[in-house]
């Protein structure tokens, strides 16, 4: 305004020369010739001139302002670019730090100058709470214009083993069948059985229909056939991995099919409310966030719907345990939504019920041990194995045991790789540490392989374990007894046990089996079958789940994902990055150059 006013004043000073010089036949000179020159006329001229000169002043002022705005905009662009760069960098660093952000100050001025000459920029990463959140802030200065923007970011561990239940294939027969009480996260892919797409059409193809004229059960050249794909040749069935052993290819779950169906008192919960005390004392307490115990439960379904009927719930409407445990789940990402006679009205999630699957970019697949769909496995020493089976076979010790029962004699097998398995019947002195216990005990260290099936007989009563190991069977794992840490040991930090079945895992399926209590990490390439009201702490990873009608409970142990038993399939870490908010920071000061 100051400049404009001066401008108007200076030009106004020349007005008399213009108006009192050589008379011209203009509107004003005509008036003068008529002798009616007056203050009124001068005033009109002054007003007209002032309006014109003011317009000119405005135009020049806005040119100057647009220069300032351009600098400010460039400064904002630098701040935003630096912010995006730092978010990506902080995410990469967090991946190497169990997903937690670390404090970081970075001078980005060289980078900023390359974006806009003369710009300066810095950034801060400020972790919040337990480190899974952080404010990331950038500051930039360009030609006296200061701008700052920030993101609140969250890293979320979406690893396969950071769930109570992870289901791979799924099928029209449902990935999870039957009622179950799940505390913690679930992740269902529902991708269908893996297959070789020989004709490259993106789907599994059965053999083309033919007329078996010579009755030998196979197509022979010359026998008529229906060329479904019009390639001029008869196509055989595309090979597939029959993960549920039903003799059929199970396709991906469609958008209108169920991935899981919950009714009765089924629950996907975010807390340990109602957990048997015996189990709760064997695992660390859940983390506390904002004053509430929470399992940070999220529900993810890539393909298929979740059916909720009766009193079945996803999350709870209130915080149980007198308001000390979190009721709502942290997030629901069910791509095809909820159905059933209650549907989404029984979903209590912080992000509502209608968010789709959110981590397609991570391309998480079911960790097949072998066969079609098996991927290379990188072990803890960064050695890559073409399949997980090859890793297990090369790093395990095979024991000549297919059943553990009360009459099994004490044994203690070990090899030069640090693998060891001992069985210590009740009342006998342990060959591992010399102790005596009234329970049947098992010590597992490293990776133990069993050819064929392994059965844990119910006459063991409870089997108590110590050590840090995994047992891998090339057949089924049949569990008819409770399997728990030894007294005083906490899973998974004081002791840890992984059970790996190349085929199915059967829990309490034997005639006369009682309900089981178990703590561990459980993997089945086929199906996990559960009967009885089993109480289990840990994680199940399998292609299918058949939970029956007796409502087993599965309590996720959040510490497991960072304290895994050795050699478990799918123990690679995946972290998702979430941008929770963006805002520009305003400051009440001016930079003086
Ligand atoms: Ca095909
Ligand atoms: Ca034939
Ligand atoms: Ca064909
Ligand atoms: Ca099948």
XYZ file of C-alpha atoms and ligand atoms in Angstrom:
597
model
C 0.000 0.000 0.000
C 2.836 2.341 0.839
C 4.331 2.014 -2.629
C 1.000 2.463 -4.359
C 0.215 5.600 -2.440
C 3.548 7.183 -3.382
C 2.958 6.273 -6.963
C -0.427 7.982 -6.999
C 0.964 11.079 -5.339
C 3.842 11.540 -7.776
C 1.728 11.203 -10.849
C -0.947 13.456 -9.401
C 1.684 16.193 -9.214
C 1.905 16.345 -13.021
C -1.829 16.700 -13.413
C -1.885 20.539 -13.585
C 0.631 20.611 -16.505
C -1.556 18.255 -18.420
C -4.830 19.974 -17.725
C -3.804 23.673 -17.944
C -1.553 23.410 -21.018
C -2.753 23.863 -24.597
C -6.570 23.720 -24.555
C -7.938 20.860 -26.604
C -11.404 20.063 -27.802
C -12.065 17.598 -25.111
C -14.972 17.240 -22.755
C -13.184 19.394 -20.135
C -11.957 22.111 -22.559
C -15.489 22.441 -23.952
C -16.732 23.034 -20.484
C -14.026 25.634 -19.950
C -14.846 27.413 -23.192
C -18.336 27.705 -21.919
C -16.844 29.288 -18.819
C -18.203 26.729 -16.470
C -14.819 25.477 -15.121
C -15.419 24.717 -11.525
C -14.173 22.798 -8.543
C -16.722 20.194 -9.499
C -14.999 19.440 -12.787
C -11.572 19.302 -11.227
C -12.904 16.904 -8.661
C -14.341 14.644 -11.364
C -11.022 14.626 -13.203
C -9.203 13.854 -10.001
C -11.512 10.936 -9.248
C -11.113 9.544 -12.759
C -7.356 9.815 -12.624
C -7.187 8.324 -9.175
C -9.211 5.316 -10.302
C -6.947 4.798 -13.338
C -3.758 5.219 -11.340
C -5.023 2.951 -8.575
C -5.673 0.203 -11.111
C -2.166 0.597 -12.458
C -0.806 0.438 -8.895
C -2.770 -2.691 -8.171
C -1.357 -4.427 -11.243
C 2.231 -3.588 -10.283
C 1.651 -4.650 -6.658
C 0.255 -7.995 -7.724
C 3.314 -8.588 -9.918
C 5.454 -8.190 -6.840
C 3.096 -10.370 -4.799
C 3.100 -13.102 -7.417
C 6.877 -13.117 -7.202
C 6.585 -13.655 -3.434
C 3.913 -16.290 -3.932
C 6.092 -18.083 -6.448
C 8.952 -18.224 -3.953
C 6.601 -19.415 -1.260
C 5.119 -22.060 -3.558
C 8.575 -23.272 -4.568
C 9.508 -23.443 -0.913
C 6.400 -25.538 -0.215
C 7.226 -27.844 -3.109
C 10.729 -28.342 -1.737
C 9.309 -29.051 1.740
C 6.819 -31.563 0.322
C 9.431 -33.338 -1.823
C 11.830 -33.571 1.104
C 9.000 -34.888 3.302
C 8.155 -37.655 0.832
C 11.820 -38.558 0.509
C 12.274 -38.698 4.278
C 9.094 -40.779 4.796
C 10.444 -43.355 2.344
C 13.886 -43.299 3.984
C 12.454 -43.601 7.511
C 10.306 -46.561 6.370
C 13.382 -48.345 4.983
C 15.244 -47.763 8.259
C 12.233 -48.945 10.305
C 12.119 -52.207 8.323
C 15.595 -52.969 9.686
C 14.536 -52.088 13.245
C 11.545 -54.392 13.916
C 9.335 -51.821 12.228
C 10.101 -49.119 14.786
C 10.999 -45.564 13.813
C 14.148 -43.954 15.209
C 14.874 -40.288 15.856
C 16.652 -38.736 12.901
C 17.704 -35.252 11.835
C 18.779 -34.863 8.215
C 20.081 -31.851 6.309
C 18.630 -32.105 2.800
C 20.027 -28.789 1.532
C 22.066 -30.309 -1.313
C 18.974 -32.176 -2.469
C 16.792 -29.063 -1.990
C 19.216 -26.932 -4.020
C 18.996 -29.466 -6.844
C 15.206 -29.001 -6.870
C 15.282 -25.201 -6.674
C 18.513 -23.290 -6.710
C 19.269 -21.664 -3.361
C 16.721 -23.657 -1.357
C 17.639 -25.050 2.059
C 15.815 -27.949 3.753
C 16.015 -30.207 6.807
C 13.828 -32.965 8.246
C 13.139 -34.543 11.615
C 11.793 -38.007 12.415
C 10.270 -38.027 15.890
C 9.087 -41.471 17.103
C 5.937 -41.531 19.237
C 4.781 -44.023 21.870
C 6.298 -47.468 21.298
C 8.038 -46.316 18.101
C 5.521 -47.687 15.608
C 4.313 -44.107 15.072
C 6.351 -41.046 14.162
C 5.939 -37.429 13.174
C 8.075 -36.746 10.134
C 8.532 -33.022 9.523
C 10.339 -31.116 6.780
C 11.351 -27.449 6.787
C 12.431 -25.493 3.742
C 13.642 -21.950 3.058
C 13.663 -20.393 -0.385
C 14.184 -16.659 -1.034
C 13.082 -15.698 2.452
C 9.996 -17.920 2.258
C 9.790 -20.503 5.003
C 7.479 -23.520 4.721
C 7.089 -26.691 6.797
C 4.935 -29.785 6.294
C 4.571 -33.002 8.264
C 3.090 -36.485 8.179
C 2.022 -38.679 11.064
C 3.115 -42.124 9.886
C 2.564 -45.583 11.305
C 4.441 -48.742 10.521
C 2.405 -51.872 10.947
C 3.967 -55.332 11.198
C 1.805 -57.365 8.801
C 4.097 -60.397 8.837
C 2.413 -63.766 8.417
C 3.254 -64.700 12.015
C 1.915 -61.438 13.462
C -1.573 -62.929 13.358
C -3.590 -65.350 15.440
C -4.653 -67.017 12.200
C -3.231 -66.778 8.670
C -5.106 -68.709 5.985
C -3.751 -69.211 2.494
C -5.731 -70.957 -0.176
C -9.224 -70.913 1.141
C -11.846 -72.186 -1.223
C -15.541 -72.300 -1.836
C -15.344 -74.626 1.174
C -14.190 -71.542 3.117
C -10.760 -70.791 4.474
C -12.135 -70.845 8.012
C -15.050 -73.174 8.568
C -16.790 -73.429 11.914
C -16.985 -71.192 14.931
C -13.927 -69.928 16.660
C -12.904 -67.365 19.251
C -9.900 -65.566 17.790
C -8.058 -62.903 19.797
C -5.702 -60.933 17.652
C -5.326 -60.431 13.932
C -6.495 -62.662 11.142
C -5.360 -62.598 7.535
C -7.116 -64.664 4.880
C -5.821 -64.689 1.307
C -8.346 -67.006 -0.373
C -6.157 -67.136 -3.479
C -6.956 -70.657 -4.664
C -4.553 -73.568 -4.999
C -1.307 -72.830 -6.830
C -1.107 -74.173 -10.402
C 0.999 -74.056 -13.539
C -0.691 -71.841 -16.083
C 0.571 -73.797 -19.103
C -1.535 -71.868 -21.617
C -0.937 -68.516 -19.944
C -4.588 -67.500 -19.756
C -4.483 -66.497 -16.105
C -6.678 -69.290 -14.832
C -6.494 -72.984 -14.067
C -7.759 -75.188 -16.892
C -9.018 -78.723 -16.672
C -8.354 -81.235 -19.453
C -10.307 -80.550 -22.625
C -13.303 -82.835 -23.014
C -12.627 -85.764 -25.367
C -14.217 -88.975 -26.525
C -12.239 -91.934 -25.184
C -12.927 -94.131 -28.232
C -10.493 -96.893 -27.282
C -11.519 -96.784 -23.607
C -7.967 -96.568 -22.233
C -8.702 -93.606 -19.941
C -6.412 -91.168 -21.719
C -6.727 -88.998 -24.798
C -5.069 -90.522 -27.880
C -4.281 -88.693 -31.108
C -7.237 -89.045 -33.409
C -9.853 -89.157 -30.656
C -12.327 -86.279 -31.080
C -12.151 -83.463 -28.531
C -13.612 -80.037 -27.820
C -10.917 -77.440 -28.391
C -12.100 -75.056 -25.667
C -9.174 -72.659 -26.041
C -9.011 -72.866 -29.853
C -5.310 -73.591 -30.002
C -5.697 -76.572 -32.313
C -4.288 -79.118 -29.866
C -5.796 -81.191 -27.080
C -4.798 -79.729 -23.682
C -4.291 -81.858 -20.617
C -5.190 -80.731 -17.110
C -2.921 -78.004 -15.765
C -0.955 -79.280 -12.756
C -1.919 -77.864 -9.349
C -1.053 -78.340 -5.692
C -3.968 -80.067 -4.013
C -3.535 -78.500 -0.582
C -6.683 -80.030 0.894
C -6.201 -83.441 -0.735
C -9.716 -83.471 -2.195
C -8.580 -84.468 -5.679
C -9.960 -81.238 -7.126
C -8.530 -77.887 -8.016
C -9.861 -75.304 -5.536
C -10.117 -71.933 -7.273
C -9.734 -68.485 -5.676
C -12.639 -67.357 -3.536
C -14.896 -65.030 -5.507
C -16.328 -61.733 -4.329
C -19.647 -63.345 -3.468
C -18.254 -66.406 -1.716
C -17.452 -66.708 1.951
C -13.916 -66.794 3.215
C -15.210 -67.491 6.677
C -18.458 -67.839 8.528
C -18.950 -66.974 12.167
C -22.075 -67.547 14.211
C -23.010 -68.491 17.759
C -20.592 -66.840 20.188
C -17.756 -66.574 17.643
C -15.555 -63.525 18.129
C -12.576 -61.833 16.625
C -11.379 -59.828 19.618
C -8.595 -57.416 20.505
C -7.882 -58.595 24.061
C -7.256 -61.485 26.461
C -10.524 -61.005 28.378
C -11.707 -64.424 29.561
C -8.423 -66.179 28.711
C -7.695 -69.145 31.027
C -5.298 -67.967 33.736
C -2.997 -70.975 33.177
C -2.368 -69.836 29.588
C -2.189 -66.144 30.408
C 0.610 -66.855 32.893
C 2.668 -68.580 30.189
C 2.855 -65.618 27.783
C 3.841 -61.947 28.130
C 1.010 -59.511 28.866
C -0.313 -57.716 25.766
C 1.098 -54.284 24.951
C -0.595 -51.261 26.490
C -1.550 -48.481 24.092
C -3.257 -45.320 25.303
C -3.900 -46.982 28.665
C -5.590 -50.084 27.230
C -4.271 -53.623 26.884
C -4.498 -54.459 23.198
C -3.473 -57.122 20.704
C -3.534 -54.458 17.943
C -5.915 -56.747 16.080
C -6.621 -56.204 12.401
C -8.786 -58.322 10.120
C -7.674 -58.775 6.501
C -9.403 -60.751 3.807
C -8.072 -60.519 0.254
C -10.779 -62.626 -1.399
C -14.239 -63.464 -0.122
C -16.700 -62.231 2.446
C -16.937 -62.701 6.200
C -20.331 -63.888 7.338
C -21.504 -62.730 10.752
C -24.690 -64.209 12.145
C -26.375 -64.500 15.517
C -24.216 -62.971 18.244
C -20.921 -63.381 16.377
C -18.756 -60.265 16.568
C -15.739 -58.672 14.984
C -14.492 -56.413 17.778
C -16.554 -55.401 20.769
C -18.622 -52.278 21.367
C -17.128 -51.668 24.820
C -13.745 -52.020 26.532
C -13.921 -55.205 28.662
C -12.122 -56.032 31.921
C -13.615 -52.958 33.571
C -12.436 -50.700 30.771
C -8.775 -51.797 30.904
C -8.746 -53.869 27.687
C -9.502 -52.615 24.202
C -12.820 -53.698 22.705
C -12.716 -52.414 19.140
C -10.293 -53.946 16.698
C -7.701 -51.599 15.181
C -8.694 -52.125 11.560
C -10.900 -54.073 9.164
C -9.705 -54.619 5.581
C -12.175 -57.107 4.160
C -12.138 -56.633 0.409
C -15.521 -58.116 -0.366
C -17.208 -56.973 2.839
C -19.436 -58.587 5.405
C -22.580 -60.624 4.987
C -24.728 -62.963 7.112
C -27.849 -62.002 9.042
C -25.882 -59.455 11.109
C -23.209 -58.488 8.609
C -21.329 -55.257 9.153
C -23.655 -54.189 11.986
C -21.678 -56.578 14.203
C -18.311 -55.056 13.278
C -16.647 -52.788 15.843
C -13.492 -51.464 14.241
C -11.673 -48.147 14.531
C -11.703 -47.699 10.764
C -15.280 -48.792 10.162
C -16.253 -51.874 8.162
C -15.948 -50.898 4.512
C -12.202 -50.651 3.850
C -10.787 -52.987 1.232
C -7.658 -55.142 1.404
C -4.857 -52.660 1.967
C -1.553 -54.435 1.344
C -1.672 -55.706 -2.234
C 1.653 -53.908 -2.771
C 3.401 -56.282 -0.351
C 2.274 -59.342 -2.347
C 2.120 -61.616 0.687
C 1.748 -65.261 -0.358
C 1.153 -68.455 1.531
C 4.571 -69.921 2.453
C 4.406 -73.315 0.765
C 7.142 -75.677 1.932
C 7.286 -77.607 -1.318
C 5.552 -78.283 -4.609
C 3.832 -75.755 -6.831
C 3.735 -72.350 -5.203
C 6.848 -72.927 -3.061
C 9.190 -69.964 -3.174
C 12.866 -69.642 -2.301
C 13.586 -69.276 1.405
C 16.325 -67.037 2.767
C 17.557 -68.276 6.140
C 18.958 -66.292 9.078
C 22.448 -66.437 7.556
C 21.120 -64.944 4.271
C 21.561 -68.272 2.484
C 18.881 -68.730 -0.176
C 17.275 -72.169 -0.564
C 15.149 -72.986 -3.614
C 12.341 -74.256 -1.364
C 11.641 -74.239 2.333
C 11.641 -78.034 2.280
C 15.231 -78.058 1.029
C 16.193 -75.697 3.855
C 14.463 -77.918 6.444
C 15.946 -81.136 5.059
C 19.441 -79.636 5.013
C 19.350 -78.097 8.468
C 17.367 -80.561 10.564
C 18.089 -83.709 12.525
C 15.807 -86.656 11.784
C 14.615 -88.590 14.826
C 13.234 -92.148 14.649
C 10.087 -91.213 16.538
C 6.517 -91.276 15.239
C 4.685 -91.226 18.537
C 5.285 -89.846 21.986
C 3.300 -91.541 24.748
C 3.531 -92.269 28.448
C 5.389 -95.553 27.860
C 7.976 -93.970 25.537
C 11.462 -94.433 26.993
C 13.605 -91.422 27.731
C 15.736 -90.342 24.760
C 18.157 -87.551 23.927
C 19.195 -87.136 20.294
C 21.638 -84.491 19.139
C 23.766 -83.701 16.099
C 26.730 -81.467 15.289
C 24.497 -78.651 13.986
C 23.062 -77.807 17.402
C 19.843 -79.722 16.823
C 18.677 -81.672 19.845
C 15.510 -83.396 21.013
C 15.066 -85.081 24.372
C 12.069 -86.753 25.975
C 12.031 -87.011 29.756
C 9.192 -89.089 31.222
C 7.607 -87.862 34.448
C 9.703 -88.542 37.544
C 12.939 -89.136 35.632
C 16.097 -87.070 35.795
C 16.494 -84.775 32.781
C 19.496 -85.569 30.592
C 19.480 -81.884 29.619
C 19.697 -80.150 33.000
C 19.452 -82.850 35.688
C 16.076 -81.662 36.962
C 13.118 -83.851 37.893
C 9.469 -83.067 37.236
C 6.092 -84.667 37.803
C 5.236 -83.888 34.140
C 6.318 -85.590 30.930
C 8.798 -83.227 29.328
C 10.313 -82.520 25.930
C 13.405 -80.475 25.107
C 13.657 -79.201 21.522
C 16.517 -77.127 20.156
C 17.048 -76.319 16.478
C 15.027 -78.185 13.848
C 13.851 -81.759 14.329
C 12.508 -83.783 11.397
C 10.079 -86.695 11.594
C 9.519 -88.830 8.506
C 5.804 -89.464 8.118
C 3.296 -88.653 10.866
C 3.957 -87.623 14.443
C 1.463 -88.331 17.187
C 1.344 -86.855 20.668
C -0.678 -89.454 22.578
C -3.358 -88.308 25.016
C -2.000 -90.616 27.742
C 0.823 -88.108 28.203
C -1.565 -85.906 30.129
C 0.302 -82.640 29.666
C 3.560 -82.459 27.742
C 5.786 -79.615 28.944
C 8.603 -78.244 26.799
C 11.759 -76.160 27.025
C 14.425 -75.048 24.554
C 13.984 -73.107 21.328
C 13.138 -75.464 18.528
C 10.815 -76.639 15.797
C 9.526 -80.092 14.878
C 8.808 -80.780 11.213
C 6.806 -83.782 9.985
C 6.559 -84.824 6.342
C 3.077 -86.163 7.100
C 0.386 -85.184 9.593
C 0.812 -83.837 13.107
C -1.755 -85.546 15.381
C -2.039 -83.826 18.736
C -4.151 -85.409 21.437
C -2.439 -83.954 24.503
C -1.828 -80.499 25.896
C 1.561 -79.059 24.927
C 2.763 -76.237 27.181
C 5.968 -74.518 28.311
C 7.651 -75.975 31.389
C 6.665 -74.371 34.684
C 8.129 -70.896 35.024
C 9.030 -70.483 31.339
C 7.394 -67.757 29.263
C 6.607 -68.342 25.577
C 8.157 -67.185 23.266
C 10.934 -65.350 25.144
C 11.968 -68.022 27.684
C 11.224 -71.021 25.482
C 9.657 -71.412 22.081
C 8.239 -74.277 20.047
C 7.193 -74.507 16.413
C 5.261 -77.421 14.946
C 5.352 -77.829 11.151
C 3.152 -80.336 9.306
C 3.723 -80.830 5.613
C 0.174 -82.187 5.481
C -2.544 -81.639 8.123
C -2.563 -80.768 11.798
C -5.219 -82.570 13.840
C -6.048 -81.154 17.262
C -8.103 -83.289 19.627
C -9.416 -85.359 16.711
C -8.860 -88.794 18.294
C -11.691 -90.790 19.859
C -11.837 -89.944 23.557
C -9.630 -86.846 23.250
C -10.310 -84.172 25.839
C -10.035 -80.444 25.235
C -6.452 -79.318 24.777
C -4.344 -76.429 26.006
C -1.454 -75.482 23.774
C 1.102 -72.716 23.412
C 3.233 -72.499 20.275
C 3.619 -71.602 16.620
C 1.703 -73.981 14.370
C 2.068 -74.456 10.610
C 0.190 -76.858 8.331
C 0.519 -76.844 4.548
C -2.871 -78.578 4.453
C -5.686 -78.100 6.956
C -5.804 -77.432 10.685
C -8.660 -79.461 12.146
C -9.809 -78.675 15.642
C -12.381 -80.509 17.713
C -13.205 -79.864 21.370
C -13.068 -76.483 23.036
C -9.304 -76.205 22.687
C -7.522 -73.251 24.317
C -4.471 -72.187 22.375
C -2.001 -69.310 22.646
C 0.134 -68.552 19.618
C -0.379 -68.485 15.875
C -1.808 -70.844 13.281
C -0.692 -70.651 9.665
C -2.432 -73.083 7.300
C -4.152 -73.219 3.945
C -7.493 -74.256 5.479
C -9.075 -74.252 8.910
C -11.821 -76.605 10.019
C -12.723 -75.536 13.528
C -15.836 -77.623 14.123
C -18.649 -76.432 16.335
C -17.037 -76.388 19.773
C -15.563 -72.891 19.603
C -11.837 -73.295 20.150
C -10.057 -70.174 21.353
C -6.861 -68.880 19.758
C -4.997 -66.112 21.572
C -2.325 -64.342 19.563
C 0.956 -63.722 21.389
C 2.269 -60.404 20.015
C 5.876 -61.159 21.067
C 5.992 -64.238 18.807
C 6.715 -62.486 15.520
C 10.010 -61.155 16.894
C 10.902 -64.341 18.811
C 10.230 -67.064 16.263
C 11.133 -70.724 16.660
C 13.840 -71.629 14.121
C 13.048 -72.325 10.483
C 9.327 -71.609 10.422
C 7.843 -71.200 6.919
C 6.918 -67.580 6.209
C 9.041 -66.056 8.973
C 10.071 -63.139 6.744
C 8.990 -59.697 7.975
C 6.502 -57.500 6.171
C 5.806 -53.944 7.274
C 3.036 -51.757 5.924
C 3.417 -47.984 6.042
C 0.325 -45.923 6.777
C 0.144 -42.148 6.405
C -2.250 -41.068 9.116
C -2.336 -37.312 8.520
C -0.668 -34.497 6.568
C -0.556 -30.921 7.618
C 1.261 -27.701 6.977
C 2.829 -26.128 10.006
C 2.221 -22.373 10.417
C 4.690 -20.199 12.286
C 4.100 -16.690 13.631
C 7.423 -15.224 12.704
C 9.114 -13.716 9.666
C 12.597 -14.539 8.483
C 14.649 -11.354 8.068
C 17.440 -11.792 5.531
Ca -4.543 -71.852 -17.785
Ca -8.145 -92.988 -25.408
Ca -6.861 -76.896 -26.938
Ca -8.011 -79.212 -3.717
